[in-house]
Amino acid sequence: MLGRASGLLRWTSLRLRLVVVFGLVALTAAVSASGIAYWLNRNTVLDRTQNAVLKDFRKSLEDSTRSLPLRPRCTELQDAARQIAGGPQNYAVLLIGVDREGKDCAATTDKDLLTLRSVPDALRGAVNEVRPVDESNPSAHHLYWQRKQVGDTPYLVAGAKVIGGGPTGYMMKSLAAERQDLNSLAWSLGIATALALVGSALLAQAAATTVLRPVQRLGHAARQLGEGRLETRLRVTGTDELADLSRTFNRTAERLQQRVEELSAREAASRRFVADMSHELRTPLTAITAVSEVLEEEADSLDPMIAPAVQLVVSETRRLNDLVENLMEVTRFDAGTARLVLDDVDVADQVTACIDARAWLDAVDLDADRGIVARLDPRRLDVILANLIGNALKHGGSPVRVSVRTEHGDGGEQRPGDTTGEHEGGAAAAGAAEAPESAADGPTERAEDTGRPGSGELVIRVRDHGPGIPEEVLPHVFDRFYKASASRPRSEGSGLGLSIALENAHIHGGEITAANLPEGGAVFTLRLPMDASRLAGGDDAATRGTEDER
């Protein structure tokens, strides 16, 4: 089916149009030339045959009737008719005269073909017409002719009146041989036209191939260039317009490659600058953080006038420390060095641990069943959850509700235990902590472990009860350093949290979406695959336990 569609597209392309145009031009030229040739040959053949027959009939009529009396007998007319018809032209003759007794006499050599009734009335009238004799017309009677169809055979009918009161003679000549010759000529011209059409189609195919091959190479090179192969170049041959187009493409590709290399170098330099700056800031930040923690512990013994300043230093130090960590995380994403460290995670326990570690238990309602086991990076999942829930608490309204579900390919939700039973789900949850030790035992043992993740998607929704996200802000909530309120830059965070959460979802092969609910409040929906092993590749087991080092 795909091959048929591609073939149809190929033949509805420029190649087909070129072939059709060539064919139409050749067909028009061939038909016109054949029509003109046929018309000229037809007139030539008919005129030649007609002139020869009429000349022979005129001469034979004059010679055969010269010795006849003014009123010949019917037998004499019959003999004269046979003598006239006996010539090389092989035509039928009819002589009409008046005998000595004043009776009309008609002598014909073919009673079935040529009689007075078979002669057209117009021809008889023209033959019997007497024209005035003058300087421009020396004869009172002339020879007239006409073509007529008898059955399927064309005939030439001619007549003349012998000058001086002799008989009137008519002849009828078959043109079947000439028609057969003209039919043969028509067939020959038709075959020549067909051959010209085939030749023009072949010529058009060759011309189209010659013209379109460079165009196809140009299209292929453009697709490669669009796929990121900036080293793509065209081989230039010739000096025509297509060669100029190829040279232009090569110059454009070269400039584009240089520009991309410059931008890539600048981007790499920017990433190195951010990474180096972040690393350099970590050392003084460590000292400042230690000092701020000491000052925070001694806040009660400090002068009341100094305590607010100490609290500001502590909070800003923590904010700066978070910003540096976020910048280093963003740098890893941009450099493509971020990797997954997978483990079997009970999602309900992971969400509970995230909420508990940040003292959000009183402000968050959790709707998650135990036993939902997914193979994910627990640290990155914690980062995602912390940013989503923290954003809901900061900008939304309590209570924040977190729900955990699984969905299969048909979009239907499934709770753990729907397939394997509740007692098996509990066993899976209880054994989740031992999964890392048995992870290297092989695929067979993993398949038998009922606590292992299955197919489908993990769906986590974080909903708040606040005023929702303004419509003009909604498309930008995941942009880096974006803040809904530019007038409060110090209290709204760095603007990197949601973008980092989205990058962590992408590295799992998942997605995060934001929307407003009709009844009020915003909802963030996180979708992750239940098993992200295919994205981690072969580094799953090797990278286990290296989370802190990276």
Coordinates of C-alpha atoms in Angstrom, one line a residue:
M1 CA 0.0 0.0 0.0
L2 CA 2.8 2.4 0.9
G3 CA 4.7 1.5 -2.3
R4 CA 1.6 2.2 -4.4
A5 CA 1.1 5.5 -2.7
S6 CA 4.7 6.5 -3.3
G7 CA 4.4 5.4 -6.9
L8 CA 1.3 7.5 -7.3
L9 CA 3.1 10.5 -5.8
R10 CA 6.0 10.0 -8.1
W11 CA 3.8 9.9 -11.2
T12 CA 1.9 13.0 -10.1
S13 CA 5.1 14.9 -9.9
L14 CA 7.1 17.1 -12.3
R15 CA 8.3 14.1 -14.2
L16 CA 4.8 13.1 -15.2
R17 CA 3.9 16.7 -16.1
L18 CA 7.0 16.9 -18.4
V19 CA 6.1 13.6 -20.1
V20 CA 2.5 14.7 -20.6
V21 CA 3.5 18.1 -22.0
F22 CA 6.1 16.5 -24.3
G23 CA 3.5 14.0 -25.4
L24 CA 0.8 16.6 -26.1
V25 CA 3.2 18.8 -28.1
A26 CA 4.4 15.8 -30.1
L27 CA 0.8 14.5 -30.6
T28 CA -0.4 17.9 -31.8
A29 CA 2.6 18.3 -34.1
A30 CA 2.3 14.7 -35.5
V31 CA -1.5 14.9 -36.0
S32 CA -1.2 18.3 -37.7
A33 CA 1.6 17.1 -39.9
S34 CA -0.2 13.8 -40.7
G35 CA -3.5 15.7 -41.4
I36 CA -1.8 18.1 -43.8
A37 CA 0.1 15.3 -45.5
Y38 CA -3.0 13.2 -45.9
W39 CA -5.0 16.2 -47.3
L40 CA -2.2 17.1 -49.8
N41 CA -1.7 13.5 -50.9
R42 CA -5.5 13.0 -51.2
N43 CA -5.9 16.0 -53.4
T44 CA -2.9 15.0 -55.5
V45 CA -4.0 11.4 -56.0
L46 CA -7.6 12.4 -56.8
D47 CA -6.6 15.3 -59.1
R48 CA -4.1 13.1 -60.9
T49 CA -6.6 10.2 -61.4
Q50 CA -9.4 12.6 -62.3
N51 CA -7.4 14.6 -64.8
A52 CA -6.2 11.4 -66.5
V53 CA -9.7 9.9 -66.7
L54 CA -11.3 13.2 -68.0
K55 CA -8.6 13.7 -70.6
D56 CA -8.9 10.2 -71.8
F57 CA -12.7 10.4 -71.9
R58 CA -12.7 13.7 -73.8
K59 CA -10.2 12.4 -76.4
S60 CA -12.0 9.0 -76.7
L61 CA -15.4 10.8 -77.1
E62 CA -14.1 13.0 -79.8
D63 CA -12.4 10.2 -81.7
S64 CA -15.2 7.7 -81.4
T65 CA -18.0 10.1 -82.4
R66 CA -16.2 11.9 -85.2
S67 CA -17.2 9.2 -87.7
L68 CA -20.8 8.9 -86.5
P69 CA -23.6 10.4 -88.5
L70 CA -25.7 13.2 -87.1
R71 CA -28.5 10.8 -86.3
P72 CA -26.8 7.4 -85.7
R73 CA -28.5 4.2 -85.1
C74 CA -28.6 2.6 -81.6
T75 CA -26.2 -0.1 -82.7
E76 CA -23.7 2.5 -83.9
L77 CA -24.0 4.3 -80.5
Q78 CA -23.5 1.0 -78.7
D79 CA -20.3 0.2 -80.7
A80 CA -19.0 3.7 -80.1
A81 CA -19.7 3.3 -76.3
R82 CA -17.8 0.0 -76.3
Q83 CA -14.9 1.6 -78.2
I84 CA -14.7 4.5 -75.7
A85 CA -14.9 2.2 -72.6
G86 CA -12.2 -0.1 -74.1
G87 CA -9.5 2.3 -73.1
P88 CA -6.9 1.8 -70.3
Q89 CA -8.9 3.8 -67.8
N90 CA -11.6 1.1 -67.4
Y91 CA -14.7 3.2 -67.0
A92 CA -18.4 2.7 -67.9
V93 CA -19.8 4.8 -70.8
L94 CA -23.3 6.0 -71.6
L95 CA -24.1 7.6 -75.0
I96 CA -27.4 9.4 -75.6
G97 CA -28.5 10.4 -79.0
V98 CA -31.4 10.6 -81.5
D99 CA -31.7 8.0 -84.3
R100 CA -32.9 8.6 -87.8
E101 CA -36.5 8.0 -86.8
G102 CA -36.3 10.7 -84.2
K103 CA -36.3 8.4 -81.2
D104 CA -34.1 8.8 -78.2
C105 CA -31.4 6.1 -78.0
A106 CA -29.2 5.3 -74.9
A107 CA -26.3 3.0 -75.3
T108 CA -24.4 1.9 -72.1
T109 CA -21.6 -0.5 -71.4
D110 CA -22.9 -1.4 -67.9
K111 CA -26.7 -1.4 -67.5
D112 CA -26.4 -2.1 -63.7
L113 CA -24.1 0.8 -63.0
L114 CA -24.5 3.6 -65.5
T115 CA -27.9 4.6 -66.8
L116 CA -29.5 8.0 -67.4
R117 CA -31.1 7.7 -64.0
S118 CA -27.8 7.2 -62.2
V119 CA -26.4 10.5 -63.6
P120 CA -27.0 13.3 -61.1
D121 CA -29.6 15.8 -62.2
A122 CA -27.2 18.7 -61.6
L123 CA -24.6 17.1 -63.8
R124 CA -27.1 16.5 -66.6
G125 CA -28.3 20.1 -66.4
A126 CA -24.8 21.5 -66.6
V127 CA -23.9 19.2 -69.6
N128 CA -27.0 20.2 -71.5
E129 CA -26.6 23.9 -70.8
V130 CA -25.7 26.0 -73.8
R131 CA -23.2 28.8 -73.1
P132 CA -22.9 31.8 -75.3
V133 CA -19.8 31.7 -77.5
D134 CA -17.5 34.7 -77.2
E135 CA -13.8 35.5 -77.0
S136 CA -13.5 34.1 -73.5
N137 CA -15.7 31.0 -74.2
P138 CA -15.1 29.5 -77.6
S139 CA -17.3 26.4 -77.0
A140 CA -21.0 26.2 -76.3
H141 CA -20.7 23.0 -74.3
H142 CA -18.1 22.0 -71.7
L143 CA -17.0 18.8 -69.9
Y144 CA -18.4 18.6 -66.3
W145 CA -17.6 16.1 -63.5
Q146 CA -18.9 15.2 -60.1
R147 CA -18.1 12.6 -57.4
K148 CA -20.8 10.4 -56.0
Q149 CA -21.1 7.4 -53.7
V150 CA -22.8 4.3 -54.9
G151 CA -23.1 1.9 -52.0
D152 CA -19.6 1.9 -50.3
T153 CA -17.7 2.7 -53.5
P154 CA -16.8 6.3 -54.6
Y155 CA -17.2 7.1 -58.3
L156 CA -16.2 9.9 -60.6
V157 CA -19.1 10.8 -63.0
A158 CA -18.4 13.1 -66.0
G159 CA -20.4 14.2 -69.0
A160 CA -20.0 16.2 -72.2
K161 CA -22.0 17.0 -75.3
V162 CA -20.4 16.6 -78.6
I163 CA -20.1 19.9 -80.4
G164 CA -22.0 20.2 -83.6
G165 CA -25.1 18.2 -82.7
G166 CA -23.5 14.9 -81.8
P167 CA -24.5 12.6 -78.9
T168 CA -24.1 13.3 -75.3
G169 CA -21.7 11.1 -73.5
Y170 CA -21.3 10.2 -69.8
M171 CA -18.7 8.1 -68.0
M172 CA -18.5 6.6 -64.5
K173 CA -15.1 5.7 -63.1
S174 CA -14.6 3.8 -59.8
L175 CA -12.3 5.4 -57.3
A176 CA -12.0 2.3 -55.0
A177 CA -8.3 1.8 -55.8
E178 CA -7.6 5.4 -55.0
R179 CA -9.5 5.1 -51.7
Q180 CA -7.6 2.0 -50.8
D181 CA -4.4 3.8 -51.5
L182 CA -5.5 6.8 -49.3
N183 CA -6.6 4.4 -46.5
S184 CA -3.1 2.8 -46.6
L185 CA -1.6 6.3 -46.5
A186 CA -3.9 7.1 -43.5
W187 CA -2.8 4.0 -41.6
S188 CA 0.8 4.8 -42.4
L189 CA 0.4 8.3 -41.1
G190 CA -1.4 7.0 -38.0
I191 CA 1.4 4.5 -37.2
A192 CA 3.9 7.3 -37.8
T193 CA 2.0 9.5 -35.3
A194 CA 1.9 6.7 -32.7
L195 CA 5.7 6.1 -33.1
A196 CA 6.3 9.9 -32.8
L197 CA 4.2 9.9 -29.6
V198 CA 6.2 7.0 -28.2
G199 CA 9.4 8.6 -29.2
S200 CA 8.4 11.9 -27.7
A201 CA 7.5 10.1 -24.4
L202 CA 10.9 8.4 -24.4
L203 CA 12.6 11.7 -25.2
A204 CA 10.5 13.4 -22.5
Q205 CA 11.5 10.7 -20.0
A206 CA 15.2 11.2 -20.9
A207 CA 14.9 15.0 -20.7
A208 CA 13.0 14.8 -17.4
T209 CA 15.7 12.4 -16.0
T210 CA 18.4 14.8 -17.1
V211 CA 16.6 17.8 -15.6
L212 CA 15.2 16.2 -12.5
R213 CA 18.2 14.2 -11.3
P214 CA 20.1 17.4 -10.1
V215 CA 16.8 18.6 -8.6
Q216 CA 16.4 15.2 -6.8
R217 CA 19.9 15.4 -5.5
L218 CA 19.3 18.9 -4.4
G219 CA 16.1 17.8 -2.5
H220 CA 17.9 14.9 -0.9
A221 CA 20.8 17.2 0.2
A222 CA 18.3 19.8 1.5
R223 CA 16.6 17.0 3.6
Q224 CA 20.0 15.9 5.0
L225 CA 20.8 19.5 5.8
G226 CA 17.5 19.8 7.6
E227 CA 18.3 16.7 9.6
G228 CA 21.4 18.4 10.9
R229 CA 24.1 17.0 8.5
L230 CA 25.7 20.4 7.9
E231 CA 28.6 18.9 6.0
T232 CA 26.3 17.9 3.1
R233 CA 27.5 19.3 -0.3
L234 CA 26.5 18.8 -3.9
R235 CA 28.8 17.7 -6.7
V236 CA 28.8 20.5 -9.3
T237 CA 29.1 19.7 -13.0
G238 CA 28.4 21.9 -15.9
T239 CA 27.8 25.6 -16.3
D240 CA 24.0 25.7 -16.7
E241 CA 21.3 27.1 -14.3
L242 CA 21.2 23.8 -12.3
A243 CA 24.9 24.0 -11.8
D244 CA 24.5 27.6 -10.5
L245 CA 21.8 26.4 -8.2
S246 CA 24.0 23.6 -6.8
R247 CA 26.8 26.2 -6.2
T248 CA 24.4 28.5 -4.4
F249 CA 23.3 25.6 -2.3
N250 CA 26.9 24.7 -1.4
R251 CA 27.7 28.2 -0.5
T252 CA 24.5 28.5 1.6
A253 CA 25.3 25.2 3.4
E254 CA 28.8 26.3 4.1
R255 CA 27.7 29.6 5.6
L256 CA 25.0 27.8 7.6
Q257 CA 27.6 25.3 8.9
Q258 CA 29.9 28.2 9.9
R259 CA 27.1 30.0 11.6
V260 CA 25.9 26.9 13.5
E261 CA 29.4 26.2 14.6
E262 CA 29.8 29.7 15.8
L263 CA 26.5 29.5 17.7
S264 CA 27.4 26.1 19.1
A265 CA 30.7 27.4 20.3
R266 CA 29.0 30.3 21.9
E267 CA 26.4 28.1 23.5
A268 CA 29.1 25.7 24.7
A269 CA 31.1 28.6 26.1
S270 CA 28.0 29.9 27.9
R271 CA 27.3 26.5 29.4
R272 CA 30.9 26.2 30.5
F273 CA 30.7 29.6 32.0
V274 CA 27.5 28.8 34.0
A275 CA 28.9 25.4 35.1
D276 CA 32.3 26.9 36.1
M277 CA 30.6 29.8 37.8
S278 CA 28.3 27.4 39.7
H279 CA 31.2 25.2 40.7
E280 CA 33.2 28.3 41.8
L281 CA 30.3 29.6 43.9
R282 CA 29.8 26.3 45.7
T283 CA 33.0 26.7 47.8
P284 CA 32.2 30.1 49.2
L285 CA 28.5 29.2 49.5
T286 CA 29.5 26.2 51.7
A287 CA 31.3 28.5 54.1
I288 CA 28.5 31.1 54.0
T289 CA 25.9 28.4 54.6
A290 CA 27.8 27.1 57.6
V291 CA 28.1 30.6 59.0
S292 CA 24.4 31.3 58.4
E293 CA 23.4 28.1 60.2
V294 CA 25.5 29.1 63.2
L295 CA 23.9 32.6 63.1
E296 CA 20.4 31.0 62.9
E297 CA 21.1 28.8 65.9
E298 CA 22.3 31.8 67.9
A299 CA 19.4 34.0 66.7
D300 CA 17.7 34.0 70.1
S301 CA 20.8 35.5 71.8
L302 CA 21.3 38.2 69.3
D303 CA 20.3 41.8 69.6
P304 CA 16.6 42.2 68.5
M305 CA 17.8 44.9 66.1
I306 CA 20.2 42.5 64.4
A307 CA 17.9 39.4 64.3
P308 CA 15.9 40.4 61.2
A309 CA 19.1 41.0 59.3
V310 CA 20.4 37.6 60.3
Q311 CA 17.1 35.9 59.2
L312 CA 17.4 37.7 55.9
V313 CA 21.0 36.6 55.4
V314 CA 20.0 33.0 56.2
S315 CA 17.0 32.9 53.9
E316 CA 18.9 34.6 51.0
T317 CA 21.8 32.2 51.5
R318 CA 19.5 29.2 51.2
R319 CA 17.9 30.8 48.1
L320 CA 21.3 31.4 46.6
N321 CA 22.4 27.9 47.4
D322 CA 19.2 26.5 45.7
L323 CA 19.8 28.8 42.7
V324 CA 23.3 27.5 42.2
E325 CA 22.1 23.9 42.5
N326 CA 19.4 24.6 39.9
L327 CA 21.9 26.2 37.6
M328 CA 24.2 23.2 37.8
E329 CA 21.2 20.9 37.1
V330 CA 20.1 23.0 34.1
T331 CA 23.7 22.9 32.8
R332 CA 23.7 19.1 32.9
F333 CA 20.5 19.0 31.0
D334 CA 21.8 21.4 28.3
A335 CA 25.0 19.5 28.0
G336 CA 23.2 16.2 27.6
T337 CA 25.1 14.6 30.5
A338 CA 22.0 14.1 32.7
R339 CA 21.4 10.3 33.2
L340 CA 18.8 8.2 34.9
V341 CA 19.7 6.1 37.9
L342 CA 16.7 3.7 37.9
D343 CA 15.2 1.8 40.8
D344 CA 11.9 0.1 41.6
V345 CA 9.9 2.8 43.3
D346 CA 6.7 2.4 45.3
V347 CA 5.1 5.7 44.1
A348 CA 2.9 6.1 47.2
D349 CA 5.9 5.8 49.5
Q350 CA 7.9 8.2 47.3
V351 CA 5.2 10.9 47.4
T352 CA 4.8 10.5 51.1
A353 CA 8.5 10.7 51.7
C354 CA 8.7 13.9 49.6
I355 CA 5.8 15.5 51.5
D356 CA 7.2 14.5 54.9
A357 CA 10.7 15.7 54.2
R358 CA 9.4 19.1 53.6
A359 CA 6.8 19.2 56.4
W360 CA 3.9 19.5 54.1
L361 CA 1.8 16.7 55.6
D362 CA -0.8 19.1 57.0
A363 CA -1.2 21.0 53.8
V364 CA -1.4 18.1 51.3
D365 CA -4.1 15.5 50.7
L366 CA -2.6 12.3 49.2
D367 CA -4.8 9.9 47.2
A368 CA -2.4 7.1 46.3
D369 CA -2.7 3.3 46.7
R370 CA 0.3 1.4 47.8
G371 CA 1.6 -1.2 45.5
I372 CA 2.0 1.0 42.4
V373 CA 5.6 0.1 41.5
A374 CA 7.4 2.0 38.7
R375 CA 11.0 1.7 37.5
L376 CA 12.1 5.3 37.7
D377 CA 14.9 7.6 39.0
P378 CA 13.7 8.2 42.6
R379 CA 15.9 11.4 43.0
R380 CA 14.5 13.0 39.9
L381 CA 10.9 11.9 40.8
D382 CA 11.4 13.6 44.1
V383 CA 12.6 16.8 42.4
I384 CA 9.5 16.8 40.2
L385 CA 7.1 16.2 43.0
A386 CA 8.8 18.8 45.2
N387 CA 8.6 21.5 42.5
L388 CA 5.0 20.7 41.6
I389 CA 3.7 20.5 45.2
G390 CA 5.8 23.5 46.4
N391 CA 4.6 25.6 43.5
A392 CA 0.9 24.6 44.3
L393 CA 1.4 25.5 47.9
K394 CA 3.2 28.8 47.2
H395 CA 1.0 30.1 44.4
G396 CA -2.3 28.2 44.8
G397 CA -4.4 27.5 47.8
S398 CA -4.6 24.8 50.4
P399 CA -5.4 22.1 50.6
V400 CA -3.3 20.7 47.7
R401 CA -4.5 17.3 46.5
V402 CA -2.1 14.8 45.0
S403 CA -3.6 11.7 43.2
V404 CA -1.7 8.8 41.8
R405 CA -3.1 6.5 39.1
T406 CA -2.0 4.2 36.3
E407 CA -3.3 4.2 32.7
H408 CA -2.9 1.6 30.0
G409 CA -2.8 2.2 26.3
D410 CA -6.6 2.5 26.0
G411 CA -6.5 5.4 28.4
G412 CA -8.4 3.6 31.2
E413 CA -7.3 4.0 34.7
Q414 CA -6.3 1.0 36.8
R415 CA -5.6 0.7 40.5
P416 CA -3.1 -1.8 41.8
G417 CA -4.8 -5.1 42.5
D418 CA -7.1 -4.9 39.5
T419 CA -5.2 -7.6 37.7
T420 CA -3.2 -9.6 40.2
G421 CA -5.3 -9.3 43.3
E422 CA -4.9 -7.3 46.5
H423 CA -2.8 -9.9 48.4
E424 CA -0.2 -9.9 45.5
G425 CA -0.1 -6.1 45.5
G426 CA 0.7 -6.1 49.2
A427 CA 3.5 -8.6 48.7
A428 CA 4.9 -6.4 45.9
A429 CA 4.8 -3.3 48.2
A430 CA 6.5 -5.2 51.0
G431 CA 9.2 -6.5 48.8
A432 CA 9.9 -3.3 47.0
A433 CA 12.9 -2.5 49.2
E434 CA 14.7 -5.7 48.3
A435 CA 14.3 -5.1 44.5
P436 CA 17.7 -3.4 44.0
E437 CA 19.6 -6.5 45.3
S438 CA 17.7 -8.9 43.0
A439 CA 17.8 -6.5 40.0
A440 CA 20.9 -8.1 38.5
D441 CA 19.6 -11.6 38.7
G442 CA 18.3 -11.6 35.2
P443 CA 15.1 -11.0 33.2
T444 CA 13.5 -14.3 34.2
E445 CA 13.5 -13.5 38.0
R446 CA 12.3 -9.9 37.3
A447 CA 9.4 -11.2 35.2
E448 CA 8.3 -13.5 38.1
D449 CA 8.4 -10.6 40.6
T450 CA 4.9 -9.4 41.1
G451 CA 6.2 -6.1 42.4
R452 CA 7.9 -5.2 39.2
P453 CA 6.5 -2.4 37.1
G454 CA 4.3 -3.2 34.2
S455 CA 3.3 -1.5 31.0
G456 CA 1.3 1.7 30.8
E457 CA 1.7 5.2 32.3
L458 CA 2.0 6.6 35.7
V459 CA -0.2 9.6 36.1
I460 CA 0.3 12.0 39.1
R461 CA -2.0 15.0 39.3
V462 CA -1.3 17.9 41.7
R463 CA -4.2 20.2 42.2
D464 CA -4.6 23.3 44.3
H465 CA -7.6 25.4 45.3
G466 CA -6.2 28.8 44.4
P467 CA -7.3 31.4 41.8
G468 CA -5.7 29.4 39.0
I469 CA -3.1 30.4 36.4
P470 CA -3.8 33.5 34.3
E471 CA -4.4 32.6 30.7
E472 CA -1.5 34.8 29.5
V473 CA 0.8 33.0 31.9
L474 CA -0.3 29.4 31.2
P475 CA 1.8 29.0 28.0
H476 CA 5.0 30.2 29.9
V477 CA 4.8 28.4 33.2
F478 CA 7.6 26.0 32.2
D479 CA 9.9 28.7 30.8
R480 CA 13.2 29.3 32.5
F481 CA 13.4 32.3 34.8
Y482 CA 9.8 33.2 33.9
K483 CA 7.8 34.9 36.7
A484 CA 4.2 35.8 36.6
S485 CA 4.8 38.9 38.7
A486 CA 7.8 40.9 37.6
S487 CA 7.3 43.3 40.5
R488 CA 8.1 40.7 43.1
P489 CA 11.3 39.1 41.9
R490 CA 12.7 38.3 45.3
S491 CA 9.8 36.4 46.7
E492 CA 8.8 34.3 43.7
G493 CA 11.9 32.1 43.5
S494 CA 14.3 31.8 40.7
G495 CA 11.8 30.7 38.0
L496 CA 13.7 27.5 37.3
G497 CA 11.8 25.0 39.4
L498 CA 9.0 24.0 36.9
S499 CA 11.5 24.0 34.0
I500 CA 13.7 21.6 35.9
A501 CA 10.7 19.4 36.7
L502 CA 9.8 19.3 33.0
E503 CA 13.3 18.4 32.0
N504 CA 13.3 15.6 34.6
A505 CA 10.0 14.3 33.1
H506 CA 11.4 14.4 29.6
I507 CA 14.5 12.5 30.5
H508 CA 12.1 9.7 31.7
G509 CA 10.2 9.9 28.5
G510 CA 7.3 11.6 30.2
E511 CA 5.5 15.0 30.1
I512 CA 4.0 17.6 32.4
T513 CA 1.0 19.7 31.5
A514 CA -0.7 22.6 33.3
A515 CA -4.3 23.6 33.1
N516 CA -7.1 25.4 35.0
L517 CA -10.1 23.6 36.4
P518 CA -13.6 24.9 35.7
E519 CA -14.4 24.8 39.4
G520 CA -11.3 26.8 40.2
G521 CA -7.7 26.1 40.9
A522 CA -4.9 24.8 38.8
V523 CA -3.8 21.2 38.1
F524 CA -0.5 19.9 37.0
T525 CA -0.5 16.5 35.4
L526 CA 2.7 14.4 35.4
R527 CA 2.8 11.4 33.0
L528 CA 5.7 9.0 33.2
P529 CA 6.2 5.5 31.8
M530 CA 5.9 2.7 34.3
D531 CA 9.3 1.4 33.2
A532 CA 12.0 3.9 31.9
S533 CA 14.6 1.2 31.3
R534 CA 14.6 1.6 27.6
L535 CA 15.7 5.3 28.1
A536 CA 18.5 4.4 30.5
G537 CA 20.0 1.8 28.1
G538 CA 22.7 -0.5 29.3
D539 CA 23.9 1.9 32.0
D540 CA 21.0 1.0 34.4
A541 CA 23.0 -1.4 36.6
A542 CA 26.3 0.3 36.2
T543 CA 25.0 3.7 37.4
R544 CA 23.1 2.4 40.4
G545 CA 24.5 4.0 43.5
T546 CA 26.4 6.7 41.7
E547 CA 23.7 9.3 42.3
D548 CA 25.7 11.4 44.9
E549 CA 28.9 11.4 42.8
R550 CA 27.1 13.0 39.8

